[in-house]
mmCIF file of C-alpha atoms and ligand atoms in Angstrom:
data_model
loop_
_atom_site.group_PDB
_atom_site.id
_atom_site.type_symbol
_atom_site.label_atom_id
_atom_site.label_comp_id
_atom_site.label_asym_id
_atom_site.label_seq_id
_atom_site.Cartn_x
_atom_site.Cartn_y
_atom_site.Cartn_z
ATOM 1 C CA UNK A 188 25.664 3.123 24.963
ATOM 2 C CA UNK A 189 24.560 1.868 21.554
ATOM 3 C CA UNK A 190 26.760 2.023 18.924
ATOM 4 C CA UNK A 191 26.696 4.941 16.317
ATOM 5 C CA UNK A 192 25.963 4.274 13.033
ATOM 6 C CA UNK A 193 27.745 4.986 10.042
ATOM 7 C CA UNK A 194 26.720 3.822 7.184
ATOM 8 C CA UNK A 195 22.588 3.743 6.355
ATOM 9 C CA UNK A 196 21.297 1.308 3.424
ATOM 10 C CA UNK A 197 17.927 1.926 1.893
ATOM 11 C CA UNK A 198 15.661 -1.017 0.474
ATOM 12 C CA UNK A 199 11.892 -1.193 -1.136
ATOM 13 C CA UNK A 200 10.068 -4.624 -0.579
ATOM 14 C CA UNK A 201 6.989 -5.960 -1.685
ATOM 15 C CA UNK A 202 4.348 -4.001 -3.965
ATOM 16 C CA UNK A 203 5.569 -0.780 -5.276
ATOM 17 C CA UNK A 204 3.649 2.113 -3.843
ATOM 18 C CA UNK A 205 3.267 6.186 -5.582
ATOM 19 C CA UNK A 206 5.763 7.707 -2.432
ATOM 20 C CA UNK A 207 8.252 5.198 -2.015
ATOM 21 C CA UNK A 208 11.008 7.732 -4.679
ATOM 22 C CA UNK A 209 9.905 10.548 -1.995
ATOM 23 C CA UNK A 210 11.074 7.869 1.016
ATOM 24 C CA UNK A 211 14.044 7.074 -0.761
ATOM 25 C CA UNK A 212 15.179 10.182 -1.319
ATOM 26 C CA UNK A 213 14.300 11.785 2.088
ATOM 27 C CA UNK A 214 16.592 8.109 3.369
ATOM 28 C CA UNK A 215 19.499 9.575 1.358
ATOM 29 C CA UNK A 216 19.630 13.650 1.387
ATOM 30 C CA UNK A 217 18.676 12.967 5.816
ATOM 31 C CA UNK A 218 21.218 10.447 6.500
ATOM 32 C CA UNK A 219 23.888 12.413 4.444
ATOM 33 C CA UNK A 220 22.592 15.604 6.545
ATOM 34 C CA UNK A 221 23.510 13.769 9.510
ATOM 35 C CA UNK A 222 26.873 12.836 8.641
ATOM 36 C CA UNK A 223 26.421 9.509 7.232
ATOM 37 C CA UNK A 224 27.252 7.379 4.352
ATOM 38 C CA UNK A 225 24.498 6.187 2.316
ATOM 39 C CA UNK A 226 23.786 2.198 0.134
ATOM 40 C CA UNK A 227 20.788 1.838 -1.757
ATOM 41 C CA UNK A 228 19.711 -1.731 -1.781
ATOM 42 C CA UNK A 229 18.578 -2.829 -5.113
ATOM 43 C CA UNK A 230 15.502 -5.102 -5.693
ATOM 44 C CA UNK A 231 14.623 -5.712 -1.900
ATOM 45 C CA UNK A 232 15.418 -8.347 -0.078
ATOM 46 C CA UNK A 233 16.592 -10.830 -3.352
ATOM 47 C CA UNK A 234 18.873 -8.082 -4.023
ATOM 48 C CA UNK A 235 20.515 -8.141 -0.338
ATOM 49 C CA UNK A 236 21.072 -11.425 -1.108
ATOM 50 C CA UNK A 237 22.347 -10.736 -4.954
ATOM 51 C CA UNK A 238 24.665 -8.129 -3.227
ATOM 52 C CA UNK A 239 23.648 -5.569 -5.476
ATOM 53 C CA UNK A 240 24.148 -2.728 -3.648
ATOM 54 C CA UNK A 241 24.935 0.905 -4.282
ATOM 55 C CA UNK A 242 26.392 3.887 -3.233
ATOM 56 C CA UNK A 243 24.271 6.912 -3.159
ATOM 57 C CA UNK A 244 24.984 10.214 -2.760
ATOM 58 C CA UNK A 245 22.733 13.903 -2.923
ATOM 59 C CA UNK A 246 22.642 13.502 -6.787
ATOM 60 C CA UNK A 247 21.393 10.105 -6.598
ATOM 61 C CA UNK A 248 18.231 10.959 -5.725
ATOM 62 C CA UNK A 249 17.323 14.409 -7.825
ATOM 63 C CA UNK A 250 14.358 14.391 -9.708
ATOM 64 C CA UNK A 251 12.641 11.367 -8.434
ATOM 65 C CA UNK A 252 10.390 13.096 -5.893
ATOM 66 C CA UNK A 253 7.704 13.160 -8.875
ATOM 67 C CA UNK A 254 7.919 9.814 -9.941
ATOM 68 C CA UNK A 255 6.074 6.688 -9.180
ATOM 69 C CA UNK A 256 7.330 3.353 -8.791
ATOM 70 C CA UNK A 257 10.431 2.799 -6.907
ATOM 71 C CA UNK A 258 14.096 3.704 -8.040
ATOM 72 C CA UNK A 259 15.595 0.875 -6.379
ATOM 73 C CA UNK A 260 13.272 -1.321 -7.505
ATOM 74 C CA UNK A 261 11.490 -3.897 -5.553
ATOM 75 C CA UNK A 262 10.838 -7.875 -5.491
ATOM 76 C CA UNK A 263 9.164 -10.463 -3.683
ATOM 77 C CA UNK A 264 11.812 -13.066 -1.969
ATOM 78 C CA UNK A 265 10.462 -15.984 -0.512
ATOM 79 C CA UNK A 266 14.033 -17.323 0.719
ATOM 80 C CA UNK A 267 14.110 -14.339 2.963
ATOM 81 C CA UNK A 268 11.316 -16.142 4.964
ATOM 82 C CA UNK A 269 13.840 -18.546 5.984
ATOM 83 C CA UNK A 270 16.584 -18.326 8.803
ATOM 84 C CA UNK A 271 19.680 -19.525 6.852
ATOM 85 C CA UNK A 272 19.182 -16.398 3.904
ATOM 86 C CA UNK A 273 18.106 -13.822 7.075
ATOM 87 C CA UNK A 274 21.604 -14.650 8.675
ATOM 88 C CA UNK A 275 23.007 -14.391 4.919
ATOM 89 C CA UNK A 276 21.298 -11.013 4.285
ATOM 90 C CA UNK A 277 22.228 -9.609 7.885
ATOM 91 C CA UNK A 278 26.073 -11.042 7.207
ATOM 92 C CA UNK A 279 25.981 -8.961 3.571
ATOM 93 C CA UNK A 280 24.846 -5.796 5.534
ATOM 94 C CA UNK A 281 27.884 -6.210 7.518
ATOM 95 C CA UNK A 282 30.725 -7.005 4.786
ATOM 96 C CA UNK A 283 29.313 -3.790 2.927
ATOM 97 C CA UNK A 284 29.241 -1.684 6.562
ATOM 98 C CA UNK A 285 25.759 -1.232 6.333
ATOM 99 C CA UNK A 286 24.986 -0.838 10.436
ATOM 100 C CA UNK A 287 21.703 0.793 9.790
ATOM 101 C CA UNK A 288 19.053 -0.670 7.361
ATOM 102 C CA UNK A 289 15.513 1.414 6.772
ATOM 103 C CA UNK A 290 12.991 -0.914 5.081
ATOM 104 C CA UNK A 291 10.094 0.747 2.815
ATOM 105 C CA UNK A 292 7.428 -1.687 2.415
ATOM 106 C CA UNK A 293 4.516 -3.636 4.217
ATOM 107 C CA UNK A 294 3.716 -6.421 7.186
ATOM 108 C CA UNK A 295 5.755 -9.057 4.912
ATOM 109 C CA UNK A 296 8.908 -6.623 4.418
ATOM 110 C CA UNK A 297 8.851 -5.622 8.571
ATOM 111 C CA UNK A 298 9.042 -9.244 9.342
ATOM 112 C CA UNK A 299 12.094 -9.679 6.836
ATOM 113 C CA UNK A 300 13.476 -6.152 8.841
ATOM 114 C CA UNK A 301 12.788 -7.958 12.411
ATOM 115 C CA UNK A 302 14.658 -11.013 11.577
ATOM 116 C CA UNK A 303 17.847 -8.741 10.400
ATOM 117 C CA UNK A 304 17.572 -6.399 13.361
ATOM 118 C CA UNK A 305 17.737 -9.410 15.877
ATOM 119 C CA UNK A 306 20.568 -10.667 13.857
ATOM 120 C CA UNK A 307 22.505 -7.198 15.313
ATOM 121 C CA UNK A 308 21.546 -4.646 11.588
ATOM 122 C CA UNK A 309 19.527 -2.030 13.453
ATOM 123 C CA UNK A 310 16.856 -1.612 11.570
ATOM 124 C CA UNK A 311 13.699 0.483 10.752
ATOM 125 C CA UNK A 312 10.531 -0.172 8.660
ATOM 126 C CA UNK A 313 8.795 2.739 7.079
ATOM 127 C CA UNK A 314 4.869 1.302 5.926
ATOM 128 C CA UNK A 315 4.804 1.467 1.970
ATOM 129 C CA UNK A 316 2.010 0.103 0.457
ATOM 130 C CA UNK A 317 -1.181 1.129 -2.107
ATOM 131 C CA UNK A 318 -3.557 -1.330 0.353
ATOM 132 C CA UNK A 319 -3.619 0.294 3.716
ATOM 133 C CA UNK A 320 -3.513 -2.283 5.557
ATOM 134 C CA UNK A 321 -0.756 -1.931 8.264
ATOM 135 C CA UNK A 322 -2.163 -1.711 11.577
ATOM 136 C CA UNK A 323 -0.188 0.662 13.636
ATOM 137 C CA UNK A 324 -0.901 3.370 10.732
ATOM 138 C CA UNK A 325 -3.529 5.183 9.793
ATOM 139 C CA UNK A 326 -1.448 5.991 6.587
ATOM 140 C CA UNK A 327 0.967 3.925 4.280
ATOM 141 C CA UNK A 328 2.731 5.284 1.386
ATOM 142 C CA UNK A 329 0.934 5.072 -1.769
ATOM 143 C CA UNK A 330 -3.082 4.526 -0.776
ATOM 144 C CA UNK A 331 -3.497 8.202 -1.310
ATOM 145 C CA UNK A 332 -2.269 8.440 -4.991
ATOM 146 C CA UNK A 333 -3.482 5.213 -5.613
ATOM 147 C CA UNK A 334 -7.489 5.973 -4.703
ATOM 148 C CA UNK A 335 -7.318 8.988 -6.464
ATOM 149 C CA UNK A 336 -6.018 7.459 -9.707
ATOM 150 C CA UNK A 337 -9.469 4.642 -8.873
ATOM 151 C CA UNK A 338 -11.730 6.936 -8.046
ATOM 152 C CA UNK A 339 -10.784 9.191 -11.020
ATOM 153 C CA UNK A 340 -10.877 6.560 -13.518
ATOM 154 C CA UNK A 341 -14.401 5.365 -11.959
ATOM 155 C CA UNK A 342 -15.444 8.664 -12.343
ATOM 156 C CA UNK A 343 -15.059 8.237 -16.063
ATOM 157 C CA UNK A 344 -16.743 4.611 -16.260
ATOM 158 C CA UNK A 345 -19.540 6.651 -14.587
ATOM 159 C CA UNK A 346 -19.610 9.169 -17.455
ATOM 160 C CA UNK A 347 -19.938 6.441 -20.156
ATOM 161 C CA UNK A 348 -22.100 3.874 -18.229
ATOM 162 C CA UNK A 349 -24.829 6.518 -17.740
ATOM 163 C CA UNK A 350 -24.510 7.551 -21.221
ATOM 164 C CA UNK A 351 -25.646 3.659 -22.153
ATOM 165 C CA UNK A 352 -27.904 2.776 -19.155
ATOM 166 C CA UNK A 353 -25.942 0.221 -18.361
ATOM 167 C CA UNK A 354 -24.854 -1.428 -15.047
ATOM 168 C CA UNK A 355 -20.858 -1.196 -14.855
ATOM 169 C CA UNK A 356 -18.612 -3.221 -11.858
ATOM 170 C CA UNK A 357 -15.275 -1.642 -11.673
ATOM 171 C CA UNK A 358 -12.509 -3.844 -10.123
ATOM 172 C CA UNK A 359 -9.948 -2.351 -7.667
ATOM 173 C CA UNK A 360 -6.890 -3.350 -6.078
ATOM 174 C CA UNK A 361 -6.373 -4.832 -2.668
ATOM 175 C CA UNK A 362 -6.348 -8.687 -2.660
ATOM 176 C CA UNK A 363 -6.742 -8.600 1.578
ATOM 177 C CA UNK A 364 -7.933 -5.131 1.821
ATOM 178 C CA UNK A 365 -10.752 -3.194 0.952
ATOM 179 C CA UNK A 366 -9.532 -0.066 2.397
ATOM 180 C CA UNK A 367 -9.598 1.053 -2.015
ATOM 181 C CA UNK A 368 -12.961 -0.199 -2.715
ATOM 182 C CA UNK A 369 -14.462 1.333 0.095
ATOM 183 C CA UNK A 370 -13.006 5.136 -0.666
ATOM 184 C CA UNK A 371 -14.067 4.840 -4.136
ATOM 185 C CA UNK A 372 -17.592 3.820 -2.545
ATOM 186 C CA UNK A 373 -17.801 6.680 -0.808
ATOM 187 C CA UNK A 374 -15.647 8.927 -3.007
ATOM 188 C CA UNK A 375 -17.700 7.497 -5.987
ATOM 189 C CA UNK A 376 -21.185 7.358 -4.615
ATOM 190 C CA UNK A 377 -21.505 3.786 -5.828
ATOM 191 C CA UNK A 378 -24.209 1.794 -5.602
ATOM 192 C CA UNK A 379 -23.036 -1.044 -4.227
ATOM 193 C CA UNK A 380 -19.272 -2.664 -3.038
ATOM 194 C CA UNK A 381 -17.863 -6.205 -2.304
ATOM 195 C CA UNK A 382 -15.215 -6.197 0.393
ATOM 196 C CA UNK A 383 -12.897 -9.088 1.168
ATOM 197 C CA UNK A 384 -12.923 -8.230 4.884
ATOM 198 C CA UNK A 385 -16.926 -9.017 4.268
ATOM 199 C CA UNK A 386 -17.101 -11.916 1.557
ATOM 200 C CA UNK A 387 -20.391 -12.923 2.528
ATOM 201 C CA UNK A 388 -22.540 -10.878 0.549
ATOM 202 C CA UNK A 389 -25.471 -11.406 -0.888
ATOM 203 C CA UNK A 390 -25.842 -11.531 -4.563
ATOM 204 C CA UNK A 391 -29.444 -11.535 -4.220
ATOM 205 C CA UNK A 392 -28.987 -7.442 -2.545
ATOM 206 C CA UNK A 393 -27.149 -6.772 -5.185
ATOM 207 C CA UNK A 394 -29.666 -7.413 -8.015
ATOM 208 C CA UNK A 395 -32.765 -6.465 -6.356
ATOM 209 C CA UNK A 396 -30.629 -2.741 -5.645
ATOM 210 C CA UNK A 397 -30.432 -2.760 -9.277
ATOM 211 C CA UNK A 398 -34.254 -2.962 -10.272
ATOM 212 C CA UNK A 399 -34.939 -0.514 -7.236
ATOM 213 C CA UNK A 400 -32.766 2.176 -8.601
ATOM 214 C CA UNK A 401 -33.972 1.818 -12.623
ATOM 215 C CA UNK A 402 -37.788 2.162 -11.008
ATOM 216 C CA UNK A 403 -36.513 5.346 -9.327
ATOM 217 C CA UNK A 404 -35.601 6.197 -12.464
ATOM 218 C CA UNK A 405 -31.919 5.458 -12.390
ATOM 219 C CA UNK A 406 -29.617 5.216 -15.485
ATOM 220 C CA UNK A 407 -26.685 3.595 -14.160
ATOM 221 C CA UNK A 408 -25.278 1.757 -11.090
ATOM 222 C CA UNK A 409 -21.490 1.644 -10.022
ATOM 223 C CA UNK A 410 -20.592 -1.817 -8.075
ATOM 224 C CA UNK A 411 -17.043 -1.570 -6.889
ATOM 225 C CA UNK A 412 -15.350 -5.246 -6.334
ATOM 226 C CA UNK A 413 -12.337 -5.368 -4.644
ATOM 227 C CA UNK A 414 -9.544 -7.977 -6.140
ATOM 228 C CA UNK A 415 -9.941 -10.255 -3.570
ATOM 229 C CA UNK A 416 -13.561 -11.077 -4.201
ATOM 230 C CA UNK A 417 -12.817 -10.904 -7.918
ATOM 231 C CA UNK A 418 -14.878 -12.549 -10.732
ATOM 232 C CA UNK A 419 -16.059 -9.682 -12.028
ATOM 233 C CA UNK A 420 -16.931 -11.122 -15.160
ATOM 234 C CA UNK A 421 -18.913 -13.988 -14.623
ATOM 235 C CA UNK A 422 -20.386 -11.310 -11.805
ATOM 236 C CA UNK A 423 -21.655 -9.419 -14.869
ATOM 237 C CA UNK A 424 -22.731 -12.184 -16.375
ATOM 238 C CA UNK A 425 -24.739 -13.052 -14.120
ATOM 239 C CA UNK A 426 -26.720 -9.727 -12.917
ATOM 240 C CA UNK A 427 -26.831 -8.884 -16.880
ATOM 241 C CA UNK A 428 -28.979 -11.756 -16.681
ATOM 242 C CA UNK A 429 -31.160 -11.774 -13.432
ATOM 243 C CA UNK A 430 -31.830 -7.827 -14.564
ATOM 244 C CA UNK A 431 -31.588 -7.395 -18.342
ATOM 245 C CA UNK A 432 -29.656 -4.695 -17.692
ATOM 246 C CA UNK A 433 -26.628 -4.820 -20.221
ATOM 247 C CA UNK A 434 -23.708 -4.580 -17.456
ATOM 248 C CA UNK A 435 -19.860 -4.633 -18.333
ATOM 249 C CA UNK A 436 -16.515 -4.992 -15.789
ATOM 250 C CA UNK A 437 -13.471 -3.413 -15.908
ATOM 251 C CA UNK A 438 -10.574 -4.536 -13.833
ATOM 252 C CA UNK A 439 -8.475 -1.485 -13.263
ATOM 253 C CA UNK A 440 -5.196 -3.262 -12.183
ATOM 254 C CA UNK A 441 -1.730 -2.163 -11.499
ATOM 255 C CA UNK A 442 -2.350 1.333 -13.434
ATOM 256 C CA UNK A 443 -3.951 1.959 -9.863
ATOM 257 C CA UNK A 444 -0.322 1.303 -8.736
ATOM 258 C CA UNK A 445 1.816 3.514 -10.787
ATOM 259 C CA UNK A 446 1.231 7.749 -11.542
ATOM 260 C CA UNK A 447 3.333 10.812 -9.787
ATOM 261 C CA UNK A 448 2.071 10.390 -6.278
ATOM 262 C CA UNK A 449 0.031 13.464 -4.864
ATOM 263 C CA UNK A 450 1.387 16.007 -2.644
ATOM 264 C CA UNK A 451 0.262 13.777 0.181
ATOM 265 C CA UNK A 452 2.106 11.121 -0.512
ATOM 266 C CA UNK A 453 5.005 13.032 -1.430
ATOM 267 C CA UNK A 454 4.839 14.633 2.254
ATOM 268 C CA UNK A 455 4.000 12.066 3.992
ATOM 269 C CA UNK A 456 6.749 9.371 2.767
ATOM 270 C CA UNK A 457 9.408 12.174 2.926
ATOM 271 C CA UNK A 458 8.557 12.460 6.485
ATOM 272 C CA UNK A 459 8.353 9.214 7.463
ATOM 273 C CA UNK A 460 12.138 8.796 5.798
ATOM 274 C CA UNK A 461 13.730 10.980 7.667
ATOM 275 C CA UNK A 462 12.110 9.875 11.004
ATOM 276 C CA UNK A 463 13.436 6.471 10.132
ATOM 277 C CA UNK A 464 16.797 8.075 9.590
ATOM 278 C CA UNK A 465 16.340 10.282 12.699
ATOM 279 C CA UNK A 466 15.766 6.824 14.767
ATOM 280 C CA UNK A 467 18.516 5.112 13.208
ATOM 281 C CA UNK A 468 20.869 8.170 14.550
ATOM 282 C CA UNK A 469 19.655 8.309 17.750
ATOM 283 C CA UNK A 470 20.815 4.185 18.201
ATOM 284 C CA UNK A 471 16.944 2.780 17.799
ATOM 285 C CA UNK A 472 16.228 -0.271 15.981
ATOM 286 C CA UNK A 473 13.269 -2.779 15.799
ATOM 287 C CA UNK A 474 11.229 -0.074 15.399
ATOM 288 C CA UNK A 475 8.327 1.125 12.827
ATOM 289 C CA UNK A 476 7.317 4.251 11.429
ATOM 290 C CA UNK A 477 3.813 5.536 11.703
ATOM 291 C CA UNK A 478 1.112 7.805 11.481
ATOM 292 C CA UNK A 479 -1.619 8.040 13.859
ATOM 293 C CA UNK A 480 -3.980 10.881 15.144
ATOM 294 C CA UNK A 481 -2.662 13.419 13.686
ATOM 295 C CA UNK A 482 0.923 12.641 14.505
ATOM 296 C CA UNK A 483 4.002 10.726 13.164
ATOM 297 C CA UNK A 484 4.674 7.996 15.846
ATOM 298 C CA UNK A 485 7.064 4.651 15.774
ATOM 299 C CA UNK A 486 6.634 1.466 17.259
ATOM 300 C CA UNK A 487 8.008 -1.620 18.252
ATOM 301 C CA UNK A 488 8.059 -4.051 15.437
ATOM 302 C CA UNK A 489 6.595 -6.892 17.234
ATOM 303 C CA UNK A 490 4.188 -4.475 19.099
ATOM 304 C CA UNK A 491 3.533 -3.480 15.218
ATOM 305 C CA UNK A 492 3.123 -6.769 13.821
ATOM 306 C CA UNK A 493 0.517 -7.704 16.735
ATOM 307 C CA UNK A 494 -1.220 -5.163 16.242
ATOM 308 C CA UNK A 495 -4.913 -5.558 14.239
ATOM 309 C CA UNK A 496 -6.658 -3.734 11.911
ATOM 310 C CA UNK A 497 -10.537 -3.476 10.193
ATOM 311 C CA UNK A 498 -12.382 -1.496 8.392
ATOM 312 C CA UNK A 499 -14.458 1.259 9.330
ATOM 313 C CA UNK A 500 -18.199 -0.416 10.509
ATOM 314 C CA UNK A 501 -19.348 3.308 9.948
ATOM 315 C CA UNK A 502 -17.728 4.068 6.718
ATOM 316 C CA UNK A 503 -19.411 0.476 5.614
ATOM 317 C CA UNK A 504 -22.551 1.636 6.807
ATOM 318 C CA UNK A 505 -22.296 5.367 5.605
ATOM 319 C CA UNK A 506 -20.959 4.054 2.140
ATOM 320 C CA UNK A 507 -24.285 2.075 1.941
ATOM 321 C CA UNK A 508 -26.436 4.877 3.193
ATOM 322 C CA UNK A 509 -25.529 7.422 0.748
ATOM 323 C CA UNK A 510 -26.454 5.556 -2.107
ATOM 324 C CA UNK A 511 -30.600 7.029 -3.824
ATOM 325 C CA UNK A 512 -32.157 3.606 -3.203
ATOM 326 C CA UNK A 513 -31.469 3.197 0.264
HETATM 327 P P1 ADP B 239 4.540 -6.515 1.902
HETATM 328 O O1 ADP B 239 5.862 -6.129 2.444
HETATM 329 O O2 ADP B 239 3.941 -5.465 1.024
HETATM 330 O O3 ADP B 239 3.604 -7.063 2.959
HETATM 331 P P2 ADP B 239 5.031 -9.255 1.036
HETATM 332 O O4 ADP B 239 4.120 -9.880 2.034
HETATM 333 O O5 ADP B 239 5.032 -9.783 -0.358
HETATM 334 O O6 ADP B 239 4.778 -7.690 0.855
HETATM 335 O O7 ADP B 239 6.500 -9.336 1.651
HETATM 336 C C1 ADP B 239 7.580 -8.749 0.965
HETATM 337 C C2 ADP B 239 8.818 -9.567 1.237
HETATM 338 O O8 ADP B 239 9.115 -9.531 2.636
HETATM 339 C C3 ADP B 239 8.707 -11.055 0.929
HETATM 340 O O9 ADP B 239 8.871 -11.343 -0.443
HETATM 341 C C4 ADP B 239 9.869 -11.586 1.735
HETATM 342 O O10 ADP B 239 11.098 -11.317 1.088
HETATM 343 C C5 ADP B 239 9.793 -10.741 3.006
HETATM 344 N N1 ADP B 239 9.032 -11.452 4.029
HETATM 345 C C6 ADP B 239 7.688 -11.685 4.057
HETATM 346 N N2 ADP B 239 7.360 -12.431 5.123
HETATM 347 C C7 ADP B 239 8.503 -12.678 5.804
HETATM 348 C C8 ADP B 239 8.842 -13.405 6.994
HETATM 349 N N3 ADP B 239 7.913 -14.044 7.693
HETATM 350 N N4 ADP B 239 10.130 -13.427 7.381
HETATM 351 C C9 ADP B 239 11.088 -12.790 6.658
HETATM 352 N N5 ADP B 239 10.846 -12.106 5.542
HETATM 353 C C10 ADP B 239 9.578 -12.040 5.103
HETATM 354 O O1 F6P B 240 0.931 -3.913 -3.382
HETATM 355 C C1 F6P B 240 -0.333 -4.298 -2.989
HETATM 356 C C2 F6P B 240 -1.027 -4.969 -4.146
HETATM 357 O O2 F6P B 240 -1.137 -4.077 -5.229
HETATM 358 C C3 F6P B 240 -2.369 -5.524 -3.784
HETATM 359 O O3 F6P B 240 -3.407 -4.571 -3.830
HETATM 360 C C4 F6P B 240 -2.535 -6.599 -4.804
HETATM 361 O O4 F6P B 240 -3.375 -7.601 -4.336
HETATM 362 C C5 F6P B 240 -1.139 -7.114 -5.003
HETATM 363 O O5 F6P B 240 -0.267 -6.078 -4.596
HETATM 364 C C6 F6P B 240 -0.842 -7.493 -6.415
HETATM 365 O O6 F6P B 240 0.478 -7.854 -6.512
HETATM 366 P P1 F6P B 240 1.229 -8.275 -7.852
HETATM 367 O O7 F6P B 240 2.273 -7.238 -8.050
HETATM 368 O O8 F6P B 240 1.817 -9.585 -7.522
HETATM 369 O O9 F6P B 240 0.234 -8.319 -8.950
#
């Protein structure tokens, strides 16, 4: 029979994500629900390893539903990648009687929670990140607040760059992912986007789109560049000058990442806390939270990990077709 946990510790790892205070907080009020004792984890895994951990109780977690970013704070820790600081973190767990570990973050931060469950933490990843781009979920903690707060902002850029006839390319997050840019194409109606998944595109396109829409008549045109592509201002540079229409970027950066997450995301994340919790009690570890077809589902880590994920050929397509030029 597997052993029954007592005590449950809570980290955040990697980016922060709009959702990840609603995780936390479901992590602490479920676990106490359920009879057990609860550590918050400060600064991911660099604060495992920094032994700054916490106790938590209900009142720990009040008022924190609404905000963005991530009480516990989060880091990046390359160390962790390496076997000597996994046994180190797994060997902290245990001093502190942490026997249960749920990890809020993305791939990177599940591969840090594999490597401590097969050093005997059972452990559970819950998928927290603005980009998307876990593959055994159709969701992840954060996208939804953070493609509003782009596509709301774009919406203003629109406002102005129509007002001036001018050409404007708006730069969103997601370094690997274009799950961001290609909402806010669609969400947007923008002209034209540049997708890291699909870095081959053709400047060319881009410019001749341009001079079909002002013959049509149009007085503006919205390119959306994802992060990874990048360059957006030598980009502008450049079709300013194959057009002559005047044509300014705006990189919208990590204000994309921060905000009161929407009621979504607040659902969602508090959800997908408890489940973890839920798991933890019921002696499951390895194991990831998700959301697929309409249902919350968990998986095997390393099933989780293998898994693969694109974007949408028809959103691509549709995100093109929608556009007056085309
Ligand atoms: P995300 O979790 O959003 O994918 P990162 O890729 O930056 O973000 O990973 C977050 C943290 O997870 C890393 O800083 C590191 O501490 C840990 N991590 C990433 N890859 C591994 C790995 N292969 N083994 C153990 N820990 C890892
Ligand atoms: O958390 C995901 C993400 O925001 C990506 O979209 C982006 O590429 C990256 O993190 C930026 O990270 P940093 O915090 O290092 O600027």
């Amino acid at each position: 029979m597997a052993k029954e946990i007592n005590t449950i510790g809570v980290l955040t790892s990697g980016g922060d994500a709009p959702g990840m205070n609603a995780a936390i907080r479901a992590v602490v009020r479920r676990a106490i629900h359920n009879g057990k004792k609860v550590k918050g984890i400060k600064r991911g895994y660099a604060g495992l390893l920094d032994e700054e951990i916490i106790d938590m109780d209900r009142f720990s977690v009040s008022d924190i539903i609404s905000r963005g970013g991530t009480i516990l704070q989060t880091a990046r820790c390359l160390e962790f990648k390496e076997d000597e600081y996994q046994q180190k973190g797994a060997d902290i767990c245990k001093k502190h009687g942490i026997d249960g570990l749920v990890v809020i973050g993305g791939d990177g931060s599940f591969k840090g929670a594999q490597k401590l469950a097969a050093k005997g933490i059972n452990t559970i990843g819950v998928p927290g990140t603005i980009d998307l781009d876990i593959a055994c979920t159709e969701y992840t903690i954060g996208f939804d607040t953070a493609v509003n707060t782009a596509m709301e902002a774009i919406d203003k850029i629109r406002d102005t760059s129509s007002s001036h006839d001018r050409c404007s390319i708006v730069e969103v997050m997601g370094r690997g992912a274009g799950y961001i840019a290609l909402w806010c194409a669609i969400a947007n109606g923008a002209e034209d986007v540049l997708l890291p998944e699909r870095f081959d595109f053709d400047e060319q396109q881009i410019v001749n789109h341009l001079i079909a829409g002002q013959k049509l008549g149009r007085n503006n045109h919205i390119i959306i560049n994802a992060e990874g592509i990048g360059h957006s201002a030598s980009l502008a540079k450049r079709i300013e000058a194959a057009t002559g229409v005047e044509t300014r970027a705006t990189i919208l950066g990590h204000m994309q990442r921060g905000g009161s997450p929407t009621c979504k995301d607040r659902v969602y994340a508090a959800t997908m806390g408890a489940r973890a919790v839920d798991l933890l009690c019921d002696g499951k570890s390895n194991r990831v939270v998700g959301y697929r077809h309409g249902e919350f589902v968990d998986f095997d880590i390393d099933e989780a990990l293998a898994m693969q994920k694109d974007l949408d050929e028809y959103q691509i397509e549709l995100a093109k077709s929608l556009t007056t030029t085309r």
